[in-house]
PDB file of C-alpha atoms and ligand atoms in Angstrom:
ATOM      1  CA  MET A   1     -24.666  13.480 -25.213  1.00  0.00           C
ATOM      2  CA  ALA A   2     -27.926  14.776 -24.626  1.00  0.00           C
ATOM      3  CA  ARG A   3     -27.996  17.927 -26.898  1.00  0.00           C
ATOM      4  CA  GLU A   4     -26.425  14.994 -29.787  1.00  0.00           C
ATOM      5  CA  ARG A   5     -29.159  12.530 -29.323  1.00  0.00           C
ATOM      6  CA  LEU A   6     -31.252  16.291 -29.342  1.00  0.00           C
ATOM      7  CA  LEU A   7     -29.694  16.515 -32.878  1.00  0.00           C
ATOM      8  CA  THR A   8     -30.198  13.602 -33.686  1.00  0.00           C
ATOM      9  CA  GLU A   9     -34.098  13.296 -32.874  1.00  0.00           C
ATOM     10  CA  LEU A  10     -34.536  16.938 -34.739  1.00  0.00           C
ATOM     11  CA  ALA A  11     -33.219  15.791 -38.196  1.00  0.00           C
ATOM     12  CA  GLY A  12     -35.475  13.186 -38.076  1.00  0.00           C
ATOM     13  CA  CYS A  13     -38.545  15.708 -38.072  1.00  0.00           C
ATOM     14  CA  ASN A  14     -40.215  17.571 -40.747  1.00  0.00           C
ATOM     15  CA  SER A  15     -43.176  19.617 -39.076  1.00  0.00           C
ATOM     16  CA  ALA A  16     -43.346  22.123 -36.482  1.00  0.00           C
ATOM     17  CA  GLU A  17     -45.302  19.729 -34.363  1.00  0.00           C
ATOM     18  CA  THR A  18     -42.614  16.948 -34.421  1.00  0.00           C
ATOM     19  CA  LEU A  19     -40.109  19.181 -34.341  1.00  0.00           C
ATOM     20  CA  LEU A  20     -41.222  21.006 -31.250  1.00  0.00           C
ATOM     21  CA  ALA A  21     -42.780  17.934 -29.496  1.00  0.00           C
ATOM     22  CA  ALA A  22     -38.505  16.740 -29.793  1.00  0.00           C
ATOM     23  CA  ILE A  23     -37.203  20.037 -28.285  1.00  0.00           C
ATOM     24  CA  PHE A  24     -40.151  20.066 -25.103  1.00  0.00           C
ATOM     25  CA  ARG A  25     -38.840  16.223 -24.848  1.00  0.00           C
ATOM     26  CA  HIS A  26     -35.520  17.488 -23.995  1.00  0.00           C
ATOM     27  CA  HIS A  27     -36.577  20.647 -21.730  1.00  0.00           C
ATOM     28  CA  PRO A  28     -39.156  19.497 -19.618  1.00  0.00           C
ATOM     29  CA  ASP A  29     -38.992  22.042 -17.070  1.00  0.00           C
ATOM     30  CA  ILE A  30     -39.563  24.929 -19.344  1.00  0.00           C
ATOM     31  CA  SER A  31     -41.192  27.889 -18.337  1.00  0.00           C
ATOM     32  CA  ALA A  32     -41.963  31.260 -19.532  1.00  0.00           C
ATOM     33  CA  PRO A  33     -40.660  33.058 -20.699  1.00  0.00           C
ATOM     34  CA  VAL A  34     -39.339  30.792 -22.994  1.00  0.00           C
ATOM     35  CA  PRO A  35     -35.400  30.903 -23.335  1.00  0.00           C
ATOM     36  CA  VAL A  36     -35.486  31.267 -27.145  1.00  0.00           C
ATOM     37  CA  GLU A  37     -32.035  32.009 -27.779  1.00  0.00           C
ATOM     38  CA  ASP A  38     -30.358  29.617 -25.289  1.00  0.00           C
ATOM     39  CA  ILE A  39     -32.401  26.918 -27.192  1.00  0.00           C
ATOM     40  CA  ALA A  40     -31.219  28.311 -30.485  1.00  0.00           C
ATOM     41  CA  ARG A  41     -27.899  27.945 -29.349  1.00  0.00           C
ATOM     42  CA  ARG A  42     -27.938  24.676 -28.522  1.00  0.00           C
ATOM     43  CA  VAL A  43     -29.429  23.236 -31.999  1.00  0.00           C
ATOM     44  CA  GLY A  44     -26.965  24.747 -34.167  1.00  0.00           C
ATOM     45  CA  ILE A  45     -27.375  28.622 -33.971  1.00  0.00           C
ATOM     46  CA  THR A  46     -23.977  29.944 -34.166  1.00  0.00           C
ATOM     47  CA  ASP A  47     -24.835  33.461 -33.863  1.00  0.00           C
ATOM     48  CA  ILE A  48     -27.721  36.090 -33.309  1.00  0.00           C
ATOM     49  CA  ARG A  49     -27.169  39.113 -34.980  1.00  0.00           C
ATOM     50  CA  GLY A  50     -28.298  43.175 -35.132  1.00  0.00           C
ATOM     51  CA  LEU A  51     -29.113  44.497 -38.862  1.00  0.00           C
ATOM     52  CA  SER A  52     -28.649  48.133 -38.504  1.00  0.00           C
ATOM     53  CA  ASP A  53     -31.121  48.017 -41.136  1.00  0.00           C
ATOM     54  CA  GLU A  54     -34.131  50.516 -40.495  1.00  0.00           C
ATOM     55  CA  VAL A  55     -36.534  47.713 -42.363  1.00  0.00           C
ATOM     56  CA  VAL A  56     -38.196  45.401 -39.968  1.00  0.00           C
ATOM     57  CA  SER A  57     -36.928  41.895 -40.989  1.00  0.00           C
ATOM     58  CA  SER A  58     -34.794  38.782 -40.070  1.00  0.00           C
ATOM     59  CA  SER A  59     -33.083  36.197 -41.902  1.00  0.00           C
ATOM     60  CA  VAL A  60     -31.436  32.676 -41.171  1.00  0.00           C
ATOM     61  CA  LEU A  61     -28.330  31.925 -42.867  1.00  0.00           C
ATOM     62  CA  VAL A  62     -27.260  28.359 -42.749  1.00  0.00           C
ATOM     63  CA  ASP A  63     -23.836  27.306 -43.416  1.00  0.00           C
ATOM     64  CA  GLY A  64     -22.957  25.008 -46.411  1.00  0.00           C
ATOM     65  CA  THR A  65     -23.177  21.782 -44.593  1.00  0.00           C
ATOM     66  CA  GLY A  66     -26.542  22.764 -42.860  1.00  0.00           C
ATOM     67  CA  VAL A  67     -25.662  21.818 -39.522  1.00  0.00           C
ATOM     68  CA  THR A  68     -24.940  25.570 -38.230  1.00  0.00           C
ATOM     69  CA  ALA A  69     -27.123  29.036 -39.360  1.00  0.00           C
ATOM     70  CA  VAL A  70     -26.457  32.498 -37.901  1.00  0.00           C
ATOM     71  CA  ILE A  71     -29.928  34.487 -37.481  1.00  0.00           C
ATOM     72  CA  SER A  72     -29.855  37.879 -38.170  1.00  0.00           C
ATOM     73  CA  CYS A  73     -32.434  40.467 -36.871  1.00  0.00           C
ATOM     74  CA  SER A  74     -33.057  44.682 -37.894  1.00  0.00           C
ATOM     75  CA  ALA A  75     -32.135  46.316 -34.612  1.00  0.00           C
ATOM     76  CA  ALA A  76     -35.892  47.899 -35.347  1.00  0.00           C
ATOM     77  CA  LEU A  77     -37.452  45.265 -33.569  1.00  0.00           C
ATOM     78  CA  SER A  78     -38.986  45.543 -30.618  1.00  0.00           C
ATOM     79  CA  THR A  79     -37.631  43.083 -27.582  1.00  0.00           C
ATOM     80  CA  PRO A  80     -41.214  40.567 -28.597  1.00  0.00           C
ATOM     81  CA  ARG A  81     -40.694  40.857 -32.113  1.00  0.00           C
ATOM     82  CA  ARG A  82     -37.053  40.177 -32.103  1.00  0.00           C
ATOM     83  CA  ARG A  83     -37.733  36.948 -29.905  1.00  0.00           C
ATOM     84  CA  PHE A  84     -40.478  36.094 -32.305  1.00  0.00           C
ATOM     85  CA  ALA A  85     -38.233  36.399 -35.043  1.00  0.00           C
ATOM     86  CA  ILE A  86     -35.458  34.073 -33.553  1.00  0.00           C
ATOM     87  CA  ALA A  87     -38.221  31.624 -33.538  1.00  0.00           C
ATOM     88  CA  HIS A  88     -39.429  32.238 -36.647  1.00  0.00           C
ATOM     89  CA  GLN A  89     -35.660  32.047 -38.255  1.00  0.00           C
ATOM     90  CA  LEU A  90     -34.824  28.713 -36.093  1.00  0.00           C
ATOM     91  CA  GLY A  91     -37.944  27.435 -37.675  1.00  0.00           C
ATOM     92  CA  HIS A  92     -36.909  28.116 -40.887  1.00  0.00           C
ATOM     93  CA  PHE A  93     -33.350  26.620 -40.647  1.00  0.00           C
ATOM     94  CA  LEU A  94     -34.983  23.098 -38.772  1.00  0.00           C
ATOM     95  CA  LEU A  95     -37.739  23.106 -41.054  1.00  0.00           C
ATOM     96  CA  LYS A  96     -34.470  23.410 -43.991  1.00  0.00           C
ATOM     97  CA  THR A  97     -37.036  26.308 -45.604  1.00  0.00           C
ATOM     98  CA  ALA A  98     -34.205  28.802 -44.782  1.00  0.00           C
ATOM     99  CA  ARG A  99     -35.452  31.788 -47.585  1.00  0.00           C
ATOM    100  CA  GLU A 100     -32.719  32.350 -50.202  1.00  0.00           C
ATOM    101  CA  ASP A 101     -33.892  35.483 -52.083  1.00  0.00           C
ATOM    102  CA  GLY A 102     -34.073  37.677 -49.186  1.00  0.00           C
ATOM    103  CA  PRO A 103     -35.241  38.665 -45.755  1.00  0.00           C
ATOM    104  CA  CYS A 104     -38.234  37.652 -44.094  1.00  0.00           C
ATOM    105  CA  SER A 105     -40.460  40.914 -43.957  1.00  0.00           C
ATOM    106  CA  ALA A 106     -42.978  41.693 -41.242  1.00  0.00           C
ATOM    107  CA  ARG A 107     -45.764  40.576 -43.589  1.00  0.00           C
ATOM    108  CA  ASP A 108     -44.155  37.274 -43.349  1.00  0.00           C
ATOM    109  CA  LEU A 109     -43.935  36.663 -39.789  1.00  0.00           C
ATOM    110  CA  SER A 110     -47.281  37.400 -39.458  1.00  0.00           C
ATOM    111  CA  GLU A 111     -48.294  34.983 -42.711  1.00  0.00           C
ATOM    112  CA  ASN A 112     -51.300  32.196 -42.111  1.00  0.00           C
ATOM    113  CA  ARG A 113     -51.977  31.690 -45.216  1.00  0.00           C
ATOM    114  CA  ARG A 114     -51.096  28.393 -47.578  1.00  0.00           C
ATOM    115  CA  ASP A 115     -52.458  29.125 -51.074  1.00  0.00           C
ATOM    116  CA  THR A 116     -48.088  29.743 -52.216  1.00  0.00           C
ATOM    117  CA  LEU A 117     -45.244  27.866 -51.593  1.00  0.00           C
ATOM    118  CA  HIS A 118     -43.752  30.670 -49.794  1.00  0.00           C
ATOM    119  CA  ARG A 119     -46.556  31.637 -47.420  1.00  0.00           C
ATOM    120  CA  LYS A 120     -47.129  27.982 -46.706  1.00  0.00           C
ATOM    121  CA  GLN A 121     -43.402  27.896 -45.233  1.00  0.00           C
ATOM    122  CA  GLU A 122     -44.000  31.436 -43.723  1.00  0.00           C
ATOM    123  CA  ALA A 123     -47.050  30.051 -42.185  1.00  0.00           C
ATOM    124  CA  GLN A 124     -45.271  26.559 -40.951  1.00  0.00           C
ATOM    125  CA  ALA A 125     -42.026  29.067 -39.627  1.00  0.00           C
ATOM    126  CA  ASN A 126     -45.236  31.169 -37.630  1.00  0.00           C
ATOM    127  CA  ARG A 127     -46.213  28.043 -36.332  1.00  0.00           C
ATOM    128  CA  PHE A 128     -43.080  26.843 -35.028  1.00  0.00           C
ATOM    129  CA  ALA A 129     -42.671  30.448 -33.405  1.00  0.00           C
ATOM    130  CA  ALA A 130     -45.835  30.207 -31.348  1.00  0.00           C
ATOM    131  CA  GLY A 131     -45.165  26.966 -30.577  1.00  0.00           C
ATOM    132  CA  LEU A 132     -41.942  27.488 -29.018  1.00  0.00           C
ATOM    133  CA  LEU A 133     -42.590  30.689 -27.671  1.00  0.00           C
ATOM    134  CA  MET A 134     -46.326  29.246 -26.352  1.00  0.00           C
ATOM    135  CA  PRO A 135     -45.789  26.257 -25.259  1.00  0.00           C
ATOM    136  CA  LYS A 136     -49.900  24.558 -25.433  1.00  0.00           C
ATOM    137  CA  PRO A 137     -49.551  22.834 -22.162  1.00  0.00           C
ATOM    138  CA  LEU A 138     -47.621  25.947 -20.892  1.00  0.00           C
ATOM    139  CA  MET A 139     -50.441  27.988 -22.334  1.00  0.00           C
ATOM    140  CA  ALA A 140     -53.356  25.487 -21.451  1.00  0.00           C
ATOM    141  CA  ALA A 141     -52.123  25.369 -17.220  1.00  0.00           C
ATOM    142  CA  SER A 142     -51.773  29.243 -17.956  1.00  0.00           C
ATOM    143  CA  LEU A 143     -55.685  29.793 -19.565  1.00  0.00           C
ATOM    144  CA  ASP A 144     -56.658  27.108 -16.844  1.00  0.00           C
ATOM    145  CA  SER A 145     -55.282  29.219 -13.851  1.00  0.00           C
ATOM    146  CA  LEU A 146     -56.528  33.141 -15.362  1.00  0.00           C
ATOM    147  CA  GLY A 147     -60.321  31.153 -15.143  1.00  0.00           C
ATOM    148  CA  LYS A 148     -62.702  32.299 -17.503  1.00  0.00           C
ATOM    149  CA  PRO A 149     -62.132  34.214 -21.018  1.00  0.00           C
ATOM    150  CA  ALA A 150     -61.197  38.570 -20.018  1.00  0.00           C
ATOM    151  CA  ILE A 151     -59.359  40.933 -22.617  1.00  0.00           C
ATOM    152  CA  ALA A 152     -57.195  41.743 -19.760  1.00  0.00           C
ATOM    153  CA  HIS A 153     -55.284  37.530 -19.739  1.00  0.00           C
ATOM    154  CA  VAL A 154     -54.359  38.110 -23.368  1.00  0.00           C
ATOM    155  CA  VAL A 155     -52.175  41.454 -22.264  1.00  0.00           C
ATOM    156  CA  ALA A 156     -50.590  39.640 -19.359  1.00  0.00           C
ATOM    157  CA  LEU A 157     -50.132  35.965 -20.985  1.00  0.00           C
ATOM    158  CA  ALA A 158     -47.977  38.738 -23.995  1.00  0.00           C
ATOM    159  CA  ALA A 159     -45.860  40.247 -20.940  1.00  0.00           C
ATOM    160  CA  SER A 160     -45.567  36.487 -19.163  1.00  0.00           C
ATOM    161  CA  TYR A 161     -44.493  34.819 -22.406  1.00  0.00           C
ATOM    162  CA  GLY A 162     -42.537  37.670 -23.724  1.00  0.00           C
ATOM    163  CA  VAL A 163     -44.760  37.685 -27.026  1.00  0.00           C
ATOM    164  CA  THR A 164     -46.336  40.781 -28.932  1.00  0.00           C
ATOM    165  CA  THR A 165     -50.250  41.005 -27.643  1.00  0.00           C
ATOM    166  CA  GLU A 166     -51.139  40.321 -31.590  1.00  0.00           C
ATOM    167  CA  ALA A 167     -49.224  36.722 -30.764  1.00  0.00           C
ATOM    168  CA  ALA A 168     -50.505  35.967 -27.559  1.00  0.00           C
ATOM    169  CA  ALA A 169     -54.369  36.766 -28.626  1.00  0.00           C
ATOM    170  CA  SER A 170     -53.711  34.141 -31.961  1.00  0.00           C
ATOM    171  CA  ARG A 171     -52.155  31.617 -29.396  1.00  0.00           C
ATOM    172  CA  TYR A 172     -55.011  32.465 -26.853  1.00  0.00           C
ATOM    173  CA  LEU A 173     -57.599  31.282 -29.616  1.00  0.00           C
ATOM    174  CA  ASP A 174     -55.445  28.210 -30.422  1.00  0.00           C
ATOM    175  CA  VAL A 175     -55.620  26.596 -27.088  1.00  0.00           C
ATOM    176  CA  THR A 176     -58.432  28.429 -25.556  1.00  0.00           C
ATOM    177  CA  PRO A 177     -61.691  25.659 -25.480  1.00  0.00           C
ATOM    178  CA  ALA A 178     -63.802  28.268 -24.211  1.00  0.00           C
ATOM    179  CA  ALA A 179     -66.079  30.006 -27.671  1.00  0.00           C
ATOM    180  CA  CYS A 180     -64.480  33.835 -27.661  1.00  0.00           C
ATOM    181  CA  ALA A 181     -63.203  35.335 -30.072  1.00  0.00           C
ATOM    182  CA  ILE A 182     -60.233  38.679 -30.658  1.00  0.00           C
ATOM    183  CA  LEU A 183     -60.534  41.635 -31.807  1.00  0.00           C
ATOM    184  CA  PHE A 184     -58.281  44.507 -32.811  1.00  0.00           C
ATOM    185  CA  ILE A 185     -59.503  47.932 -33.569  1.00  0.00           C
ATOM    186  CA  LYS A 186     -57.175  50.242 -34.339  1.00  0.00           C
ATOM    187  CA  HIS A 187     -58.861  54.262 -35.586  1.00  0.00           C
ATOM    188  CA  GLY A 188     -62.058  52.079 -35.515  1.00  0.00           C
ATOM    189  CA  VAL A 189     -61.341  49.944 -37.637  1.00  0.00           C
ATOM    190  CA  VAL A 190     -60.810  46.166 -37.676  1.00  0.00           C
ATOM    191  CA  HIS A 191     -56.836  45.431 -37.881  1.00  0.00           C
ATOM    192  CA  TYR A 192     -57.295  41.850 -36.289  1.00  0.00           C
ATOM    193  CA  ALA A 193     -60.257  39.628 -35.945  1.00  0.00           C
ATOM    194  CA  ARG A 194     -60.084  35.675 -35.596  1.00  0.00           C
ATOM    195  CA  PRO A 195     -62.447  33.575 -33.435  1.00  0.00           C
ATOM    196  CA  SER A 196     -61.643  30.063 -31.640  1.00  0.00           C
ATOM    197  CA  ARG A 197     -62.054  26.825 -32.601  1.00  0.00           C
ATOM    198  CA  THR A 198     -66.057  26.825 -30.719  1.00  0.00           C
ATOM    199  CA  PHE A 199     -66.753  30.308 -31.552  1.00  0.00           C
ATOM    200  CA  PRO A 200     -69.350  30.550 -34.872  1.00  0.00           C
ATOM    201  CA  ALA A 201     -68.177  31.765 -38.226  1.00  0.00           C
ATOM    202  CA  MET A 202     -67.734  35.877 -38.052  1.00  0.00           C
ATOM    203  CA  ALA A 203     -69.039  38.299 -40.580  1.00  0.00           C
ATOM    204  CA  ILE A 204     -66.227  41.729 -39.307  1.00  0.00           C
ATOM    205  CA  GLN A 205     -63.552  41.236 -40.705  1.00  0.00           C
ATOM    206  CA  ARG A 206     -60.223  42.805 -41.364  1.00  0.00           C
ATOM    207  CA  GLY A 207     -60.393  46.217 -43.070  1.00  0.00           C
ATOM    208  CA  ASP A 208     -64.207  46.871 -41.722  1.00  0.00           C
ATOM    209  CA  ALA A 209     -65.516  49.930 -39.646  1.00  0.00           C
ATOM    210  CA  ALA A 210     -66.121  48.954 -36.065  1.00  0.00           C
ATOM    211  CA  PRO A 211     -69.420  48.101 -34.360  1.00  0.00           C
ATOM    212  CA  SER A 212     -70.364  51.838 -32.852  1.00  0.00           C
ATOM    213  CA  SER A 213     -71.088  49.014 -29.385  1.00  0.00           C
ATOM    214  CA  VAL A 214     -67.127  49.465 -29.183  1.00  0.00           C
ATOM    215  CA  LEU A 215     -66.793  53.079 -27.420  1.00  0.00           C
ATOM    216  CA  GLU A 216     -64.134  55.277 -25.686  1.00  0.00           C
ATOM    217  CA  ASP A 217     -63.511  53.936 -22.741  1.00  0.00           C
ATOM    218  CA  LYS A 218     -60.741  54.707 -20.171  1.00  0.00           C
ATOM    219  CA  ILE A 219     -56.935  53.806 -21.085  1.00  0.00           C
ATOM    220  CA  ASP A 220     -55.984  50.355 -19.620  1.00  0.00           C
ATOM    221  CA  GLN A 221     -59.175  49.580 -17.868  1.00  0.00           C
ATOM    222  CA  PRO A 222     -61.337  46.863 -18.932  1.00  0.00           C
ATOM    223  CA  THR A 223     -65.060  47.817 -19.273  1.00  0.00           C
ATOM    224  CA  ALA A 224     -67.548  45.497 -18.138  1.00  0.00           C
ATOM    225  CA  TRP A 225     -68.459  42.845 -19.963  1.00  0.00           C
ATOM    226  CA  ILE A 226     -72.046  44.326 -22.031  1.00  0.00           C
ATOM    227  CA  THR A 227     -74.817  42.349 -24.384  1.00  0.00           C
ATOM    228  CA  VAL A 228     -74.120  42.941 -28.392  1.00  0.00           C
ATOM    229  CA  GLU A 229     -76.309  43.087 -30.976  1.00  0.00           C
ATOM    230  CA  ALA A 230     -75.111  39.183 -32.420  1.00  0.00           C
ATOM    231  CA  ARG A 231     -76.024  40.624 -36.753  1.00  0.00           C
ATOM    232  CA  ASP A 232     -72.795  43.222 -36.108  1.00  0.00           C
ATOM    233  CA  TRP A 233     -70.164  40.522 -35.439  1.00  0.00           C
ATOM    234  CA  LEU A 234     -71.357  36.942 -36.665  1.00  0.00           C
ATOM    235  CA  ILE A 235     -72.477  35.199 -39.902  1.00  0.00           C
ATOM    236  CA  LEU A 236     -76.065  34.509 -39.132  1.00  0.00           C
ATOM    237  CA  SER A 237     -78.399  31.807 -40.738  1.00  0.00           C
ATOM    238  CA  ARG A 238     -81.997  32.874 -40.666  1.00  0.00           C
ATOM    239  CA  ASP A 239     -83.413  29.285 -39.488  1.00  0.00           C
ATOM    240  CA  VAL A 240     -80.750  29.461 -36.165  1.00  0.00           C
ATOM    241  CA  ARG A 241     -81.755  31.280 -32.939  1.00  0.00           C
ATOM    242  CA  SER A 242     -78.951  33.745 -32.525  1.00  0.00           C
ATOM    243  CA  PRO A 243     -76.848  33.503 -29.719  1.00  0.00           C
ATOM    244  CA  LYS A 244     -76.255  36.136 -27.136  1.00  0.00           C
ATOM    245  CA  VAL A 245     -73.201  37.763 -27.491  1.00  0.00           C
ATOM    246  CA  SER A 246     -71.254  39.003 -24.351  1.00  0.00           C
ATOM    247  CA  MET A 247     -68.458  41.815 -25.460  1.00  0.00           C
ATOM    248  CA  GLN A 248     -65.683  43.876 -23.128  1.00  0.00           C
ATOM    249  CA  ALA A 249     -62.708  46.530 -24.584  1.00  0.00           C
ATOM    250  CA  LEU A 250     -59.859  47.487 -23.732  1.00  0.00           C
ATOM    251  CA  ALA A 251     -58.696  50.811 -24.600  1.00  0.00           C
ATOM    252  CA  LYS A 252     -54.688  51.385 -25.225  1.00  0.00           C
ATOM    253  CA  LYS A 253     -52.839  53.710 -26.152  1.00  0.00           C
ATOM    254  CA  ASN A 254     -53.014  55.455 -29.945  1.00  0.00           C
ATOM    255  CA  ASP A 255     -56.461  54.846 -30.176  1.00  0.00           C
ATOM    256  CA  LEU A 256     -56.029  50.909 -29.856  1.00  0.00           C
ATOM    257  CA  HIS A 257     -59.164  49.045 -29.020  1.00  0.00           C
ATOM    258  CA  LEU A 258     -58.550  45.264 -27.544  1.00  0.00           C
ATOM    259  CA  VAL A 259     -62.518  43.374 -27.965  1.00  0.00           C
ATOM    260  CA  MET A 260     -63.198  40.252 -26.827  1.00  0.00           C
ATOM    261  CA  LEU A 261     -66.042  38.414 -27.985  1.00  0.00           C
ATOM    262  CA  SER A 262     -68.066  35.874 -25.965  1.00  0.00           C
ATOM    263  CA  ILE A 263     -70.852  33.396 -25.749  1.00  0.00           C
ATOM    264  CA  ASN A 264     -71.509  31.063 -23.112  1.00  0.00           C
ATOM    265  CA  ALA A 265     -71.779  27.124 -25.076  1.00  0.00           C
ATOM    266  CA  ALA A 266     -73.880  25.862 -21.706  1.00  0.00           C
ATOM    267  CA  ALA A 267     -75.929  28.460 -21.686  1.00  0.00           C
ATOM    268  CA  GLU A 268     -76.851  27.960 -25.510  1.00  0.00           C
ATOM    269  CA  ARG A 269     -77.350  24.470 -25.384  1.00  0.00           C
ATOM    270  CA  ARG A 270     -80.203  24.927 -22.330  1.00  0.00           C
ATOM    271  CA  ALA A 271     -81.757  27.820 -24.623  1.00  0.00           C
ATOM    272  CA  ASP A 272     -81.467  25.485 -27.690  1.00  0.00           C
ATOM    273  CA  GLU A 273     -83.331  22.885 -25.476  1.00  0.00           C
ATOM    274  CA  GLU A 274     -85.805  24.967 -24.030  1.00  0.00           C
ATOM    275  CA  ALA A 275     -86.254  26.103 -27.701  1.00  0.00           C
ATOM    276  CA  GLU A 276     -86.751  22.949 -29.164  1.00  0.00           C
ATOM    277  CA  LYS A 277     -89.414  21.921 -26.069  1.00  0.00           C
ATOM    278  CA  TYR A 278     -91.285  25.157 -26.559  1.00  0.00           C
ATOM    279  CA  ALA A 279     -91.515  23.659 -30.407  1.00  0.00           C
ATOM    280  CA  THR A 280     -92.847  20.588 -30.022  1.00  0.00           C
ATOM    281  CA  GLU A 281     -95.377  21.055 -27.097  1.00  0.00           C
ATOM    282  CA  ARG A 282     -96.986  23.899 -29.162  1.00  0.00           C
ATOM    283  CA  PRO A 283    -100.137  22.851 -30.850  1.00  0.00           C
ATOM    284  CA  SER A 284    -100.604  23.482 -34.194  1.00  0.00           C
ATOM    285  CA  PHE A 285    -103.172  25.562 -34.000  1.00  0.00           C
ATOM    286  CA  GLY A 286    -102.423  26.658 -38.075  1.00  0.00           C
ATOM    287  CA  ARG A 287    -103.141  22.728 -39.285  1.00  0.00           C
ATOM    288  CA  GLY A 288    -106.362  23.096 -37.020  1.00  0.00           C
ATOM    289  CA  VAL A 289    -107.536  26.296 -38.709  1.00  0.00           C
ATOM    290  CA  ASP A 290    -106.313  24.484 -42.114  1.00  0.00           C
ATOM    291  CA  ARG A 291    -108.637  20.890 -41.364  1.00  0.00           C
ATOM    292  CA  ARG A 292    -111.721  22.879 -40.718  1.00  0.00           C
TER     293      ARG A 292
HETATM  294 ZN1  LIG B   1     -39.837  33.501 -43.432  1.00  0.00          ZN
END
């Protein structure tokens, strides 16, 4: 009965957000790691098959009536990537955007652009997958209990939610109220760079060389927070006081550095107020000289 009700509710949904809300209403006690295969089977996925294909890809084959489907994932996927691929394909199935022109590639599973119909549908399936594997209320509670932002939290969250570090970073930035940004630097080149909602616009982009402040460190040992040059990372306006930016890095194997930037919003507000007070209290010497 409950399953029938869920299926009826899902049929009436047409966005990632409404689908997720319906699924979580029927799974109020969900916890990490989210049982993605059980949920998929409950809503119409009859089989999850492995593809011997070496190419990293996944697909969903919907039956003629649109009620059931089979998901296929390449055997070359790691467990966290396989979980994300299943959630992504479940998203296509429930959003009725299953690809007919071939499987989804690794690029499709990290798509966030919306400038073509194809990219929009892939981005929507990814939003569904991230929201399913890392439900917002659960993530918000995890972030709360972890406390002040730290790069090691991203690695811990990836492990407890059964997702890749990149997927955990992206969701962390969606959910955190803190002003922070996360970068992945591979062989000295920025591979991923994204700010949270309250962090200023970043000057550094994918493909850029990393600033020299990201140094060699001991593997898996986060560095202390250090103050870095804001202009190395942010788009700065000449008229605005530049904020104090702190950085923490975590070196991983294969010359990968995970970097977190953080700005203390409360301290910045206080500094702005101070600067304003100083500007209004300060006598206008220049004007006095002009009047003489
Ligand atoms: Zn796709």
